mmCIF file of C-alpha atoms and ligand atoms in Angstrom:
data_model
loop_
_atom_site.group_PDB
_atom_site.id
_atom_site.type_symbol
_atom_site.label_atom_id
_atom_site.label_comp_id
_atom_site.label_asym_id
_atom_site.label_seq_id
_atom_site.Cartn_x
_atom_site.Cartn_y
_atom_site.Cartn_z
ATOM 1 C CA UNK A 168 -19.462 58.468 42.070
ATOM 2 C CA UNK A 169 -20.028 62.105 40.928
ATOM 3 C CA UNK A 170 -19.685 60.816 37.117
ATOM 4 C CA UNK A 171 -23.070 59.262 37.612
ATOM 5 C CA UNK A 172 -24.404 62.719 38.620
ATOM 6 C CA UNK A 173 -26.278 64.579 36.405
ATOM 7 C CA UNK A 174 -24.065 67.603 35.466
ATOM 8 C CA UNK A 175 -25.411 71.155 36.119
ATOM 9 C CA UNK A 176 -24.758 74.623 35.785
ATOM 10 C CA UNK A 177 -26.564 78.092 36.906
ATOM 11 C CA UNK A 178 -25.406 81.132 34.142
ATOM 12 C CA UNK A 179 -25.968 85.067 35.108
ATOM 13 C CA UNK A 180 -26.096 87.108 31.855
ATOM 14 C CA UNK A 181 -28.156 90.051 32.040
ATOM 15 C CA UNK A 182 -29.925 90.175 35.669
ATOM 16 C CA UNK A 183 -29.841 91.689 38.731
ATOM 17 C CA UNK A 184 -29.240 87.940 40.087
ATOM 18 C CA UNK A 185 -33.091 87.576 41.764
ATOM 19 C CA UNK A 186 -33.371 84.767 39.860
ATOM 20 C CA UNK A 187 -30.095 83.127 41.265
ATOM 21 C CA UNK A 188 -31.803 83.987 45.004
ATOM 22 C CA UNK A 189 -34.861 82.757 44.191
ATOM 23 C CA UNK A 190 -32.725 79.418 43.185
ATOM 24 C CA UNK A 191 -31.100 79.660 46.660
ATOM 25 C CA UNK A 192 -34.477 80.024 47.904
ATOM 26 C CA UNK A 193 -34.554 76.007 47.411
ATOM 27 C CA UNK A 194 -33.374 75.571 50.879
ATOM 28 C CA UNK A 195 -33.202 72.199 51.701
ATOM 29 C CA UNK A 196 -34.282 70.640 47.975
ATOM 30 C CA UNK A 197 -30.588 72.325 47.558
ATOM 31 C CA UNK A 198 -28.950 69.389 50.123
ATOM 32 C CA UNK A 199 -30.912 66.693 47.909
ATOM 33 C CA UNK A 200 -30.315 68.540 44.673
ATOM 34 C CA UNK A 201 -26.678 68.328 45.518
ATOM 35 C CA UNK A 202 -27.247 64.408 46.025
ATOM 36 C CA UNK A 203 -28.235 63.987 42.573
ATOM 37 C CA UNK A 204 -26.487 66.589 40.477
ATOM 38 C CA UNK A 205 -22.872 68.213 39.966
ATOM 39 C CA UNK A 206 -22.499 71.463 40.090
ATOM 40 C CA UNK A 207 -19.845 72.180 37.490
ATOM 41 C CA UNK A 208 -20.277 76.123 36.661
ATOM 42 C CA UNK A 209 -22.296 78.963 38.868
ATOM 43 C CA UNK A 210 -21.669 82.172 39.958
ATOM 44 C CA UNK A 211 -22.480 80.377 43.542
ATOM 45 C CA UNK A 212 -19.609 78.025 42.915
ATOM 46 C CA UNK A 213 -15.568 79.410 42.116
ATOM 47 C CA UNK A 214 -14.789 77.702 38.957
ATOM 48 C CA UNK A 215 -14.085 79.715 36.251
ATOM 49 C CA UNK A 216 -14.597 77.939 32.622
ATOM 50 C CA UNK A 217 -18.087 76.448 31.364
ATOM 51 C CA UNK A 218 -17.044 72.982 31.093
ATOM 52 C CA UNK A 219 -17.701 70.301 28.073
ATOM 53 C CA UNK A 220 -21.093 68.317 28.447
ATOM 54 C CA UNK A 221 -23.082 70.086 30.841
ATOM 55 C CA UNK A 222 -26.566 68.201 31.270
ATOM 56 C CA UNK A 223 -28.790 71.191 31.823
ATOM 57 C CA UNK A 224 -28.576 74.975 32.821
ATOM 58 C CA UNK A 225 -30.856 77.675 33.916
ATOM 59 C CA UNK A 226 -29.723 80.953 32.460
ATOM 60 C CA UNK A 227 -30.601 83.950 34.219
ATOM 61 C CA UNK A 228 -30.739 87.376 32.541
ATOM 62 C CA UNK A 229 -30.903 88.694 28.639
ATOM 63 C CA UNK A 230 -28.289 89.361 26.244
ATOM 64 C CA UNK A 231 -26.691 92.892 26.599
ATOM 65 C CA UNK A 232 -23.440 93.045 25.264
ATOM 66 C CA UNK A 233 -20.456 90.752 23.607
ATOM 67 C CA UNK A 234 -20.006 88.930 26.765
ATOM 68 C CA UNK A 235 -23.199 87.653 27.435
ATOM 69 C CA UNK A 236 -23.458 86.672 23.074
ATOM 70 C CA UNK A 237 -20.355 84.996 23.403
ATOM 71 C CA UNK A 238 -20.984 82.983 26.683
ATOM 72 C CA UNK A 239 -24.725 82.166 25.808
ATOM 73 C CA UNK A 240 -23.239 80.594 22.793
ATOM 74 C CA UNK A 241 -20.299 79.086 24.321
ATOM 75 C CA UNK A 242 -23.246 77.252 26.922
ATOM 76 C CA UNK A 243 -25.494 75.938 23.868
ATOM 77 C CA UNK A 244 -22.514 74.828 22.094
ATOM 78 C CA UNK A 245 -21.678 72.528 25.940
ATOM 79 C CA UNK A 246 -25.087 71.810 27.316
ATOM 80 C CA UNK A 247 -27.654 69.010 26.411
ATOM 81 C CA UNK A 248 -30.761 70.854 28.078
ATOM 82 C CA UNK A 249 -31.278 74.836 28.159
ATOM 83 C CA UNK A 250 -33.384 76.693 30.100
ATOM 84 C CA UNK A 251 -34.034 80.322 30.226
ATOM 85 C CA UNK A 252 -34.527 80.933 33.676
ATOM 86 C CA UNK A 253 -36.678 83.983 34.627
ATOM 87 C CA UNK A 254 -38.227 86.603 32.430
ATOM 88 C CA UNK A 255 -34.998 88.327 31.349
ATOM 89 C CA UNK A 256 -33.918 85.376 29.879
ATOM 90 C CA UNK A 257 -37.604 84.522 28.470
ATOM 91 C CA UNK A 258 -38.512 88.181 27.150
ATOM 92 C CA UNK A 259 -35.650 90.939 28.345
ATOM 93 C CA UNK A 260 -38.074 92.187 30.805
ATOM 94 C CA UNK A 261 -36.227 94.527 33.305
ATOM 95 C CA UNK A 262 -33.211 94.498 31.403
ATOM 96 C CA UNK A 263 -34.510 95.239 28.073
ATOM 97 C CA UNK A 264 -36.320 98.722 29.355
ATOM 98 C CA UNK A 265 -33.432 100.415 27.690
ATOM 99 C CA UNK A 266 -34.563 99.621 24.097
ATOM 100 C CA UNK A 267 -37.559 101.613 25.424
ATOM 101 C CA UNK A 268 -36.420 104.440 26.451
ATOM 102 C CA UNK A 269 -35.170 106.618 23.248
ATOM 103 C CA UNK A 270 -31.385 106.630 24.666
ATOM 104 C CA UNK A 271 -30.512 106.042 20.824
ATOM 105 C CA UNK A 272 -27.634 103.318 20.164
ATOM 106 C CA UNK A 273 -25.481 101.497 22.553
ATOM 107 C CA UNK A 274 -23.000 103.861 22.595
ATOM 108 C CA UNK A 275 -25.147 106.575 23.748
ATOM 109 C CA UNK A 276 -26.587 104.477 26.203
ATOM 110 C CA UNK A 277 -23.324 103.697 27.644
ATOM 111 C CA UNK A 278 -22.595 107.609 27.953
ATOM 112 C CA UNK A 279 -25.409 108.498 29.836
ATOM 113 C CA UNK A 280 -25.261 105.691 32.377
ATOM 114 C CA UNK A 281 -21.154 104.843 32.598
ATOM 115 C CA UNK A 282 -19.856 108.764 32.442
ATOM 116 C CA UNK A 283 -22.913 111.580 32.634
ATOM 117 C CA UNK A 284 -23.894 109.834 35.805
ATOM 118 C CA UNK A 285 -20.961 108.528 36.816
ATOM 119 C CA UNK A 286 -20.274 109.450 40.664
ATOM 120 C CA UNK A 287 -18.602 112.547 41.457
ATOM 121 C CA UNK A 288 -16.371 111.729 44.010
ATOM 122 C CA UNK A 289 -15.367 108.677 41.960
ATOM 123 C CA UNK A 290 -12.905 107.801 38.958
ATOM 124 C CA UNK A 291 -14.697 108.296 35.478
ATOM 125 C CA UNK A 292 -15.049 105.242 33.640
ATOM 126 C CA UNK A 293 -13.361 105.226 30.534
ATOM 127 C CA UNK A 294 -15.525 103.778 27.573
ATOM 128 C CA UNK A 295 -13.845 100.563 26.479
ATOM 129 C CA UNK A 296 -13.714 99.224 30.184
ATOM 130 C CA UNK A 297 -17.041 97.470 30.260
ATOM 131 C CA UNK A 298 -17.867 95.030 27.410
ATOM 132 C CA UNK A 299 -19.401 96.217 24.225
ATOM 133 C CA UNK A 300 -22.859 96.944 24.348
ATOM 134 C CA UNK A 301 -25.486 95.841 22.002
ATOM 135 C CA UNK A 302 -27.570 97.973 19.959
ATOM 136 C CA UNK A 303 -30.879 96.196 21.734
ATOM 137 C CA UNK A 304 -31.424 94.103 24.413
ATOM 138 C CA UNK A 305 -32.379 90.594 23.357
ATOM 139 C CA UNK A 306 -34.103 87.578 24.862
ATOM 140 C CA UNK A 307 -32.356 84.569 24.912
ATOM 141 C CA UNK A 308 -33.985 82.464 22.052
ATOM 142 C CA UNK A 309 -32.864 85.431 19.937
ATOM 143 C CA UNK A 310 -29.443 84.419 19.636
ATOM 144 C CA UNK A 311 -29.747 80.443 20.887
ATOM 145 C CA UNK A 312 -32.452 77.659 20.636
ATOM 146 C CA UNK A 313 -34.118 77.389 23.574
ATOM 147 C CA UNK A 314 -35.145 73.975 25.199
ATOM 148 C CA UNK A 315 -37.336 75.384 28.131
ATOM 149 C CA UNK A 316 -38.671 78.620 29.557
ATOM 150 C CA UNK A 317 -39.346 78.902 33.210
ATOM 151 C CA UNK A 318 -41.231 82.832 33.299
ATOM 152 C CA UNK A 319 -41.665 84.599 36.939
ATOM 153 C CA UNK A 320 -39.364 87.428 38.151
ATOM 154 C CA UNK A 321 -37.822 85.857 39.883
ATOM 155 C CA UNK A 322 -39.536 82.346 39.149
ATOM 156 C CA UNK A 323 -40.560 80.982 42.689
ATOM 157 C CA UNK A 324 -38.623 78.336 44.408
ATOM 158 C CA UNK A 325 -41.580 76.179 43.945
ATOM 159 C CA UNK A 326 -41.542 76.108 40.182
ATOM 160 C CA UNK A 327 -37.686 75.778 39.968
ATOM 161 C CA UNK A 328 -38.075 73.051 41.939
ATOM 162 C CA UNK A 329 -40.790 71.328 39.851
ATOM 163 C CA UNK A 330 -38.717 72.340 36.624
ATOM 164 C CA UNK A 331 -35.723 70.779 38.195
ATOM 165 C CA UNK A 332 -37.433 67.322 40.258
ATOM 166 C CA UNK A 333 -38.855 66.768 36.248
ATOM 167 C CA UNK A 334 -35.574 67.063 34.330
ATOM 168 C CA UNK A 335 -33.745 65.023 37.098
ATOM 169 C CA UNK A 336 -36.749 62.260 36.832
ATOM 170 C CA UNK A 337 -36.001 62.378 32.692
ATOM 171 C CA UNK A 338 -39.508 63.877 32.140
ATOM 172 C CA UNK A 339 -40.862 66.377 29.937
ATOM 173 C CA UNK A 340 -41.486 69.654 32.738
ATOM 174 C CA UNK A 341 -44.939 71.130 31.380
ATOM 175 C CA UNK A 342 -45.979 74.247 33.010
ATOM 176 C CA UNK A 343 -49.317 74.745 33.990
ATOM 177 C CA UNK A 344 -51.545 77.393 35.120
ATOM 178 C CA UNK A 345 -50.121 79.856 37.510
ATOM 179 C CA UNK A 346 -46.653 78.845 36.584
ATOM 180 C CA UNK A 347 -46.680 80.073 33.588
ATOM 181 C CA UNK A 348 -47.198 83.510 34.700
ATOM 182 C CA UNK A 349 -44.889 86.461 34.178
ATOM 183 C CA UNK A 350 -43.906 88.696 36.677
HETATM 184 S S1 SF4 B 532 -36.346 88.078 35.927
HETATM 185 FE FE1 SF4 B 532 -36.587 89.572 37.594
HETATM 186 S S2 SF4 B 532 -35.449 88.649 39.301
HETATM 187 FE FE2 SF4 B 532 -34.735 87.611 37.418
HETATM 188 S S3 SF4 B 532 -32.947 88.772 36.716
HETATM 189 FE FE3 SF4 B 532 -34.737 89.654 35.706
HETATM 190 S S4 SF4 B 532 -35.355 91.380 37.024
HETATM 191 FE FE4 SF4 B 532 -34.032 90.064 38.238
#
């Protein structure tokens, strides 16, 4: 029976995961989401590896380091239908203040926020441990095409939930007026 679900996965790159509880703001749309989709991947669900032939994703956060590159590209490579799901995802937003803010290159950044403030009554982190920064933040259509962008940080439940009832339906979701607002 599941086979004839639509497959579906929820991806956290770069985000402080509002856009995940805005998602599990769905409430009960979640009980008849679950009716007509699989989850295969999420960090709500325990399976580890993106699988083959995903049918859509929302991907919350921007593209900070190695990691993220390598899984955002890993997800295009697996998934018919993209979305970048919040404004992290659609223009770095929060995550991309760093680029701002004259820390200099990754590695500096990494200095200043993994060992000069590093808690004093805890272990130092030793560079290396975390994955490689890089040099800027980066939204995701920088480094993969893009089907959809759903803006709003987080994006209410309302418009996930329009985004979603369209792709299941096989329509084309078009935004319109206070949906496509940022912020
Ligand atoms: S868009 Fe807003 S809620 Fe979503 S990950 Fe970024 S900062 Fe968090």
């Amino acid at each position: 029976m599941d086979s004839m679900k639509m497959k579906m996965a929820t991806v956290w790159l770069g985000g402080c995961s509002g856009c995940h509880m805005s998602f599990l703001d769905l409430d009960e749309f979640l009980v008849e989401l679950a009716q007509k989709v699989q989850f295969v991947y999420s960090p709500i669900i325990d399976i580890k590896e993106y699988p083959d032939g995903v049918d859509v994703v929302l991907i919350e956060g921007a593209v900070c380091n190695e990691e993220h590159l390598e899984m955002a590209r890993k997800v295009r490579a697996r998934t018919r239908i993209l979305c970048a799901f919040g404004d992290c995802a659609v223009t770095g937003n929060v995550t991309a203040i760093r680029n701002q803010l004259g820390l200099g290159n990754a590695e500096s950044v990494l200095q200043r926020a993994y060992v000069e403030l590093a808690d004093d009554n805890g272990p130092v982190p030793k560079l290396g441990v975390v994955p490689r920064l890089l040099e800027r933040v980066v939204p995701l259509h920088e480094v993969v095409p893009v089907d959809y962008y759903l803006p709003g940080c987080p994006p209410p439940a309302e418009r996930i939930k329009f985004f979603l009832i369209q792709i299941l339906e096989g329509r084309t979701p078009a935004l319109k007026g206070d949906d496509i607002k940022f912020g």
